[in-house]
mmCIF file of C-alpha atoms in Angstrom:
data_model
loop_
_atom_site.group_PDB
_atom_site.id
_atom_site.type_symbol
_atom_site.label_atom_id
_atom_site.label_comp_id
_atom_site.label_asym_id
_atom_site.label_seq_id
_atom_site.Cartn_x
_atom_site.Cartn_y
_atom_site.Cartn_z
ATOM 1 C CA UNK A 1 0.000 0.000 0.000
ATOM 2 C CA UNK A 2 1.212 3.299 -0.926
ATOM 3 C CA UNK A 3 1.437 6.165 1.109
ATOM 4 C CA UNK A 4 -1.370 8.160 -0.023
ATOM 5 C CA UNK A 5 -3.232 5.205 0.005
ATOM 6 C CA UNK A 6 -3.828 4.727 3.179
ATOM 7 C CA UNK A 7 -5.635 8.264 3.270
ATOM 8 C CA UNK A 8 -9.544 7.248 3.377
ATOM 9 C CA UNK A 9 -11.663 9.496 1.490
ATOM 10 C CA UNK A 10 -13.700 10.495 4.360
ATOM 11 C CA UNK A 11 -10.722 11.659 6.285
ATOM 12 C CA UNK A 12 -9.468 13.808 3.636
ATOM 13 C CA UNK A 13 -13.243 15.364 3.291
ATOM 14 C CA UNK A 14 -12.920 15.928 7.080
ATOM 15 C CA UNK A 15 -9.499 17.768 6.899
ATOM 16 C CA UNK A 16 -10.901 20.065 3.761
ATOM 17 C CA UNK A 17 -13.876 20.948 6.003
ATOM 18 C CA UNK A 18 -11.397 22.063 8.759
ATOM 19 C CA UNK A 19 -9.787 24.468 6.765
ATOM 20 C CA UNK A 20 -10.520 28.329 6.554
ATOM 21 C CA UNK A 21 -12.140 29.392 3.222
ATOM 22 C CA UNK A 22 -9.323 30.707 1.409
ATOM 23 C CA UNK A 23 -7.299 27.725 2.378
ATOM 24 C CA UNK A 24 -9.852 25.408 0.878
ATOM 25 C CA UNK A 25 -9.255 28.020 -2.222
ATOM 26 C CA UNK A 26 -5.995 27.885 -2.341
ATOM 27 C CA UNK A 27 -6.491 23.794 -2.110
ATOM 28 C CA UNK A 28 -7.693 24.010 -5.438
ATOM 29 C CA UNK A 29 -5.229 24.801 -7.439
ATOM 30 C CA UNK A 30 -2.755 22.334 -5.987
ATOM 31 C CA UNK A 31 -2.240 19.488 -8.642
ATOM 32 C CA UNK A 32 -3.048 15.326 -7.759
ATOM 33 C CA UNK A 33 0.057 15.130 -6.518
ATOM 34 C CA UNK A 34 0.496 17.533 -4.329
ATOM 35 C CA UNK A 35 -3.100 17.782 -3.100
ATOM 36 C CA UNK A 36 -2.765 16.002 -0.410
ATOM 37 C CA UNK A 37 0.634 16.882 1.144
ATOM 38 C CA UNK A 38 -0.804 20.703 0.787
ATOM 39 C CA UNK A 39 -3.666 19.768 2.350
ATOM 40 C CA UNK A 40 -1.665 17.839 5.425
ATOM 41 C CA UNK A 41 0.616 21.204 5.562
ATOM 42 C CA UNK A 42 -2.645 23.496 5.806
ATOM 43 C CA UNK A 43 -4.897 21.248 8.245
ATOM 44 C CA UNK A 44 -1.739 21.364 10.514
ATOM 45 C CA UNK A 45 -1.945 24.777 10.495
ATOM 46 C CA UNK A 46 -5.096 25.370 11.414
ATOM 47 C CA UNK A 47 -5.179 22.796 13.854
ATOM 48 C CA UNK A 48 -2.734 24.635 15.121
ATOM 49 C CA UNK A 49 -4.575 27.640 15.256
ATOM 50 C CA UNK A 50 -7.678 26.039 16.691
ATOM 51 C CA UNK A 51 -5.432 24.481 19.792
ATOM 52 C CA UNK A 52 -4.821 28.335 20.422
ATOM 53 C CA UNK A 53 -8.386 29.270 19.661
ATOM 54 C CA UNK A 54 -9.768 27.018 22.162
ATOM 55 C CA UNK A 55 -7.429 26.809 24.927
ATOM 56 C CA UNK A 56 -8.341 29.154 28.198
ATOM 57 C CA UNK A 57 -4.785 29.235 29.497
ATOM 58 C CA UNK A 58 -1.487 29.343 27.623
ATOM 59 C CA UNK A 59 -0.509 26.642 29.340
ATOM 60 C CA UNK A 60 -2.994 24.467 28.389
ATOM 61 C CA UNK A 61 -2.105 25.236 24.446
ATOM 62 C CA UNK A 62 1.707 24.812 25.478
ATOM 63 C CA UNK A 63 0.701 21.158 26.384
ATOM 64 C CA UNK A 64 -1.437 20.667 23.360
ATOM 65 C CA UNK A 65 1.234 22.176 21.199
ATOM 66 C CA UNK A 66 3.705 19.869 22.510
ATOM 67 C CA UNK A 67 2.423 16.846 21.439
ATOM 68 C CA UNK A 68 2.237 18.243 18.392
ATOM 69 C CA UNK A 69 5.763 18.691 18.345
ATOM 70 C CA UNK A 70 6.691 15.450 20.170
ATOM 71 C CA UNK A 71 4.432 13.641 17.182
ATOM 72 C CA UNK A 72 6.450 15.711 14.419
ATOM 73 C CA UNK A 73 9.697 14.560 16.040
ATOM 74 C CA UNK A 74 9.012 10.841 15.606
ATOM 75 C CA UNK A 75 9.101 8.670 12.129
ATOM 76 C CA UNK A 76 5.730 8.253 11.010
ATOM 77 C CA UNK A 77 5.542 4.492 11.866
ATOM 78 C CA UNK A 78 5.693 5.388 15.328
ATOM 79 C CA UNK A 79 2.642 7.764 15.084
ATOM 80 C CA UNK A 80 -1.291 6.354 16.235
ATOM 81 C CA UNK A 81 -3.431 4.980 13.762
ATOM 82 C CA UNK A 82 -7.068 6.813 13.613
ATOM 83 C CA UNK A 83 -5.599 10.279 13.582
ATOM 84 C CA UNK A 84 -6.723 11.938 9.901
ATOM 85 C CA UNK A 85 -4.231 14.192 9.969
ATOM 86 C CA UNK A 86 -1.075 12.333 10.768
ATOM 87 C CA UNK A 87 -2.599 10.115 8.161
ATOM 88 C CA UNK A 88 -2.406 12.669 5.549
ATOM 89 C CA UNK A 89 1.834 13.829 6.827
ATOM 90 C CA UNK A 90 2.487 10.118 5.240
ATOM 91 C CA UNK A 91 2.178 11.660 2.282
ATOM 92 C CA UNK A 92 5.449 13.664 2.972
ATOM 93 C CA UNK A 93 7.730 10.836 3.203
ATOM 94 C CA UNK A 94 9.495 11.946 6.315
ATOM 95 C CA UNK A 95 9.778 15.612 5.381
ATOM 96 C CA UNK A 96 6.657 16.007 8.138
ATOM 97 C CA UNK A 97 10.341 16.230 11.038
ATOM 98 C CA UNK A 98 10.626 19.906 9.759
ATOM 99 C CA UNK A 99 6.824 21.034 10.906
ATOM 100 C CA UNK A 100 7.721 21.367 14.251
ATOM 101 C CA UNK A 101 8.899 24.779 13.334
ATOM 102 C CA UNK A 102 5.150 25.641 12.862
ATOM 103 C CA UNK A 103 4.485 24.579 16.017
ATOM 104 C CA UNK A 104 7.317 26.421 17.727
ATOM 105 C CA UNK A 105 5.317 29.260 15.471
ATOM 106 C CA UNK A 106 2.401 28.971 16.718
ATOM 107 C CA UNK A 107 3.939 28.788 20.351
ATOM 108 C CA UNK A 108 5.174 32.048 20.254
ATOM 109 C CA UNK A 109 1.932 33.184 19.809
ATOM 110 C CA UNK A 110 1.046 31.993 23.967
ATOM 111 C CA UNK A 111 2.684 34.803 25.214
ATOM 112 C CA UNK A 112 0.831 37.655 27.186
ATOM 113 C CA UNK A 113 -1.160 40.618 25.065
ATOM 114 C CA UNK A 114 0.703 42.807 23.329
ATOM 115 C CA UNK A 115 2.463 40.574 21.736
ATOM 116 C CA UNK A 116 6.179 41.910 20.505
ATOM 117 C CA UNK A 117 7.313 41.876 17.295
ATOM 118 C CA UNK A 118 9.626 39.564 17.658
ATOM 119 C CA UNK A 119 6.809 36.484 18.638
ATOM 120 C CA UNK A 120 4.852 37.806 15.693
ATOM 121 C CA UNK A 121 8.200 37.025 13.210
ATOM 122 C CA UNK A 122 8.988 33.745 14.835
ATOM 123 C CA UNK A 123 5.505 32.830 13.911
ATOM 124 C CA UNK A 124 5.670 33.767 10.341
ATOM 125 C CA UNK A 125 8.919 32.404 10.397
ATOM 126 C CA UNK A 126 7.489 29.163 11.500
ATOM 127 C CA UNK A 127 5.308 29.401 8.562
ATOM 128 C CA UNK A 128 7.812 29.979 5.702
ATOM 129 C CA UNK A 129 9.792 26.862 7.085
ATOM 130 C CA UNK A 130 6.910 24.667 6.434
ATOM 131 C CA UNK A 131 6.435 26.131 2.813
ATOM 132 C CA UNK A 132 10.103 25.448 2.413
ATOM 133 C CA UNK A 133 9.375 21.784 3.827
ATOM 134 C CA UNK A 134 6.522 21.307 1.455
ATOM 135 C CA UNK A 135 8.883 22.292 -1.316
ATOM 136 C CA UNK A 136 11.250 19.282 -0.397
ATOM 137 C CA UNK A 137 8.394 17.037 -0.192
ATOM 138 C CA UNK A 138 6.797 17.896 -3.628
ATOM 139 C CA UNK A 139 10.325 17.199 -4.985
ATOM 140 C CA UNK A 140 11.007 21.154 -5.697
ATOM 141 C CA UNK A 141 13.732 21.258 -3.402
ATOM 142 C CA UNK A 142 15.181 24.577 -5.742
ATOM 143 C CA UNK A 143 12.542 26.564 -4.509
ATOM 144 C CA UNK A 144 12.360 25.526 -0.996
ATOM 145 C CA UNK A 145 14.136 29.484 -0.110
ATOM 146 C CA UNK A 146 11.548 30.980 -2.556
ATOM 147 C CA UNK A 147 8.449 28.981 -0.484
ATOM 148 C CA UNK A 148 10.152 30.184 2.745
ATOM 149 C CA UNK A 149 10.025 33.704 1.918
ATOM 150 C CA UNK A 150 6.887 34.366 0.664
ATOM 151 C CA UNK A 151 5.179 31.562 3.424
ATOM 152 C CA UNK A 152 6.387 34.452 6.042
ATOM 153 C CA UNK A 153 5.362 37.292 3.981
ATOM 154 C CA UNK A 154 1.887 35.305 4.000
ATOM 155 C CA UNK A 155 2.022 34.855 7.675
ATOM 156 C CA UNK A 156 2.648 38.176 8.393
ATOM 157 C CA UNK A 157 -0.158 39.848 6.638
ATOM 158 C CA UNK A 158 -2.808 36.925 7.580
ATOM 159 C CA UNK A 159 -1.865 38.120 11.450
ATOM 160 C CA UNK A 160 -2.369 41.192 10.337
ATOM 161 C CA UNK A 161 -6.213 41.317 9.859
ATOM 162 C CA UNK A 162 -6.951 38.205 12.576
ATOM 163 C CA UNK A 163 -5.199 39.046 15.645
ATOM 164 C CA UNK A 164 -7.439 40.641 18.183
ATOM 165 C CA UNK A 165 -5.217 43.119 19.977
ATOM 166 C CA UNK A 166 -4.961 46.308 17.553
ATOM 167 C CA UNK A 167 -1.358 47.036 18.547
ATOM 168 C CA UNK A 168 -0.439 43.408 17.340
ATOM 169 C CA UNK A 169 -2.256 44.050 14.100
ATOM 170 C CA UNK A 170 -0.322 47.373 13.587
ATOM 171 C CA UNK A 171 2.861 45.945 13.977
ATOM 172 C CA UNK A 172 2.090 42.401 12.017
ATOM 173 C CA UNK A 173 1.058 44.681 9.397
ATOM 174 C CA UNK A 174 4.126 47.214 9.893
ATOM 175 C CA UNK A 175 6.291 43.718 10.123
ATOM 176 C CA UNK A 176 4.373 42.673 6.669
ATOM 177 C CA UNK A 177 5.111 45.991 4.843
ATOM 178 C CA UNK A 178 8.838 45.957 5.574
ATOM 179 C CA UNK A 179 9.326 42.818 4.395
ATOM 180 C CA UNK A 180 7.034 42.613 1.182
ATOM 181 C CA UNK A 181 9.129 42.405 -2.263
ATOM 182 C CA UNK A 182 8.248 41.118 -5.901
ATOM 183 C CA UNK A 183 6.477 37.805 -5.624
ATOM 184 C CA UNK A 184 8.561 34.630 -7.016
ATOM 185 C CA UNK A 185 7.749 32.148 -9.496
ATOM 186 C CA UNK A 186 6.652 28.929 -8.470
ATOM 187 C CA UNK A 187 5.806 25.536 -10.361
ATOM 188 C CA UNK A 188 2.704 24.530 -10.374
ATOM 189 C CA UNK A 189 3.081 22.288 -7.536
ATOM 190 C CA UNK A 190 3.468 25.547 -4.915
ATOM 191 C CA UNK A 191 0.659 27.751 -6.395
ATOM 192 C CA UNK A 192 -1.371 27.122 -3.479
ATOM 193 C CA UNK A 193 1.086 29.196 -1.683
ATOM 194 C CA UNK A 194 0.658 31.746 -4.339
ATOM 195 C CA UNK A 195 -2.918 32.027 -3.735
ATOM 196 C CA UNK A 196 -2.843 32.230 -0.058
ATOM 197 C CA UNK A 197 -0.098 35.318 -0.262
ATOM 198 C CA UNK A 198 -2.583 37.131 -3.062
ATOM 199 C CA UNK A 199 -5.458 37.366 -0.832
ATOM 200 C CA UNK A 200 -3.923 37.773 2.123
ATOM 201 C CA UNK A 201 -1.876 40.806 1.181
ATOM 202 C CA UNK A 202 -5.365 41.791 -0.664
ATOM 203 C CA UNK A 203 -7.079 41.811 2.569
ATOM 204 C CA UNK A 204 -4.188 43.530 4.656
ATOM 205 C CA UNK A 205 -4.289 46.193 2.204
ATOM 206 C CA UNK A 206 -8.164 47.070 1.776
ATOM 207 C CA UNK A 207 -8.264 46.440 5.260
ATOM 208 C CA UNK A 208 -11.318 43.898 5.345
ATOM 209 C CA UNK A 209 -12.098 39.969 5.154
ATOM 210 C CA UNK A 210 -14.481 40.369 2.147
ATOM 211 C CA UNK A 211 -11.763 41.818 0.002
ATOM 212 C CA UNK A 212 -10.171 38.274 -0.713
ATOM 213 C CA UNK A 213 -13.694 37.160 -2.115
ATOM 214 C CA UNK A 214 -14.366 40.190 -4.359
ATOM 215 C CA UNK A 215 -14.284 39.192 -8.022
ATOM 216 C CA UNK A 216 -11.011 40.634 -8.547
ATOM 217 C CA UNK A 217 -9.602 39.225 -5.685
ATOM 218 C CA UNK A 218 -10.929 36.086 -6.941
ATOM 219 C CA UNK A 219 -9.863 36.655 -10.530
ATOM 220 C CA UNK A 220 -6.528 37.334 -9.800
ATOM 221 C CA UNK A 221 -6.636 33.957 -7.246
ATOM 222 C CA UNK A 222 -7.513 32.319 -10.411
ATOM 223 C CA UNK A 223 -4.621 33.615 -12.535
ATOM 224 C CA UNK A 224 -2.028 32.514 -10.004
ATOM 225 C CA UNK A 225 -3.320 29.513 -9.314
ATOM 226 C CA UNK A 226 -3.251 28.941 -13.114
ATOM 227 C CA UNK A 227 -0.866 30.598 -14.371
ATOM 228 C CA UNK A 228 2.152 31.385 -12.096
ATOM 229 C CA UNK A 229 1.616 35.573 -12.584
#
C-alpha cells in the first residue's frame, strides 16, 4: 500500500472541512500530486490555530502544542493509527520532522497581550519553514528558499487582519510591509502558496475579510493559481 493510500476518502473530506475558506481556495489549485501533502501542511496549520483558539490558558495550548511537536519529532511508523491528519503527513515521506517549526510558530503566539514583534516574526517564520518543507516534499527542493520567503510574507499579513489586539495588528502589518518584495515564481506544484499570499496581502491592504472574495480578488486567485503571474 502506498502512502497516499492509506488516506480514506472520508478523512481527507474531514481535513478540507477544517480548513478556513481561502485555504480550501488555495487547495484548489494544488495538482493530484500535491493535493494532499498541501492539504496535510494546511490542516496542521489550522489545527494549530484552533489548539490556540480554544485553549483558556497558555498553558494548556503549550501542552497541546507539545504533542504536536513530540508527534512531528518521531518517524511516522511510530505515530497512532485513527488520527486523519497524521494520516495525511504520510504523504510527505518523512519531510513532516521539519513542521515542528510551525508549532514552535504557533507557540510564540502563547505569550501575554501585546504581543512583541519579535513572537509575531517567529511565527511567520514558523510558517515559511513549512512552505520550504513542502517544497522538499513535492520534490522542488530549488525553490524551498523561494516557499520560505513568501510563506512568512503570508504569515505576516494573515496576522495582520486576525489578531485581536490592535497594537499586534499594527505591527504584524508594519512587520508585513517591511518585508514585502516582488512575488517569485513557483511551479505549479506551490501555487497554493501563491494564492494564499494574493489574498492575504489583498485583505491587509483594503483592510477587510471580504476583500479576498471580491471578483477581482478572486480573478486574480484564479490567474495565479493557473498561471504562475
Amino acid at each position: 500500500m502506498t502512502e497516499t493510500a492509506e488516506m480514506m476518502p472520508g478523512n481527507e473530506q474531514i481535513l478540507v472541512a477544517s480548513l478556513p475558506t481561502i485555504s480550501r481556495l488555495a487547495l484548489a489549485y494544488a495538482p493530484g500530486p500535491a493535493r494532499l501533502p498541501t492539504l496535510a501542511l494546511l490542516g496542521l496549520d489550522a489545527r494549530l490555530a484552533g489548539l490556540l483558539r480554544h485553549s483558556r490558558e497558555p498553558m494548556l495550548a503549550q501542552l497541546r502544542l507539545a504533542w504536536w511537536r513530540e508527534s512531528l519529532g518521531r518517524d511516522q511508523g511510530e505515530w497512532p493509527e485513527g488520527e486523519p491528519l497524521l494520516a495525511a503527513l504520510r504523504s510527505w515521506n518523512g519531510e513532516h520532522k521539519a513542521l515542528t517549526a510551525l508549532v514552535d510558530g504557533w507557540e510564540a503566539l502563547t505569550g501575554p497581550a501585546p504581543l512583541p514583534g519579535e513572537a509575531l516574526a517567529a511565527m511567520a517564520r514558523g510558517r515559511g519553514e513549512a512552505f520550504a518543507a513542502l517544497a522538499r516534499a513535492l520534490g522542488r527542493e530549488a525553490e524551498a528558499e523561494a516557499a520560505s520567503r513568501l510563506g512568512e510574507q503570508w504569515g505576516l499579513a494573515d496576522l495582520a487582519v486576525r489578531l485581536g489586539d490592535p497594537r499586534e495588528r499594527a505591527e504584524a502589518a508594519a512587520l508585513a510591509g517591511a518585508g514585502k518584495g516582488p512575488r517569485p515564481r513557483l511551479s505549479r506544484r506551490l501555487r497554493p502558496l501563491l494564492v494564499l499570499h494574493a489574498l492575504a496581502h489583498r485583505r491587509l491592504d483594503k483592510g477587510e475579510e471580504a476583500a479576498a472574495f471580491s471578483p477581482a480578488a478572486l480573478l486574480k486567485a484564479m490567474r495565479l493559481g493557473l498561471l504562475g503571474f
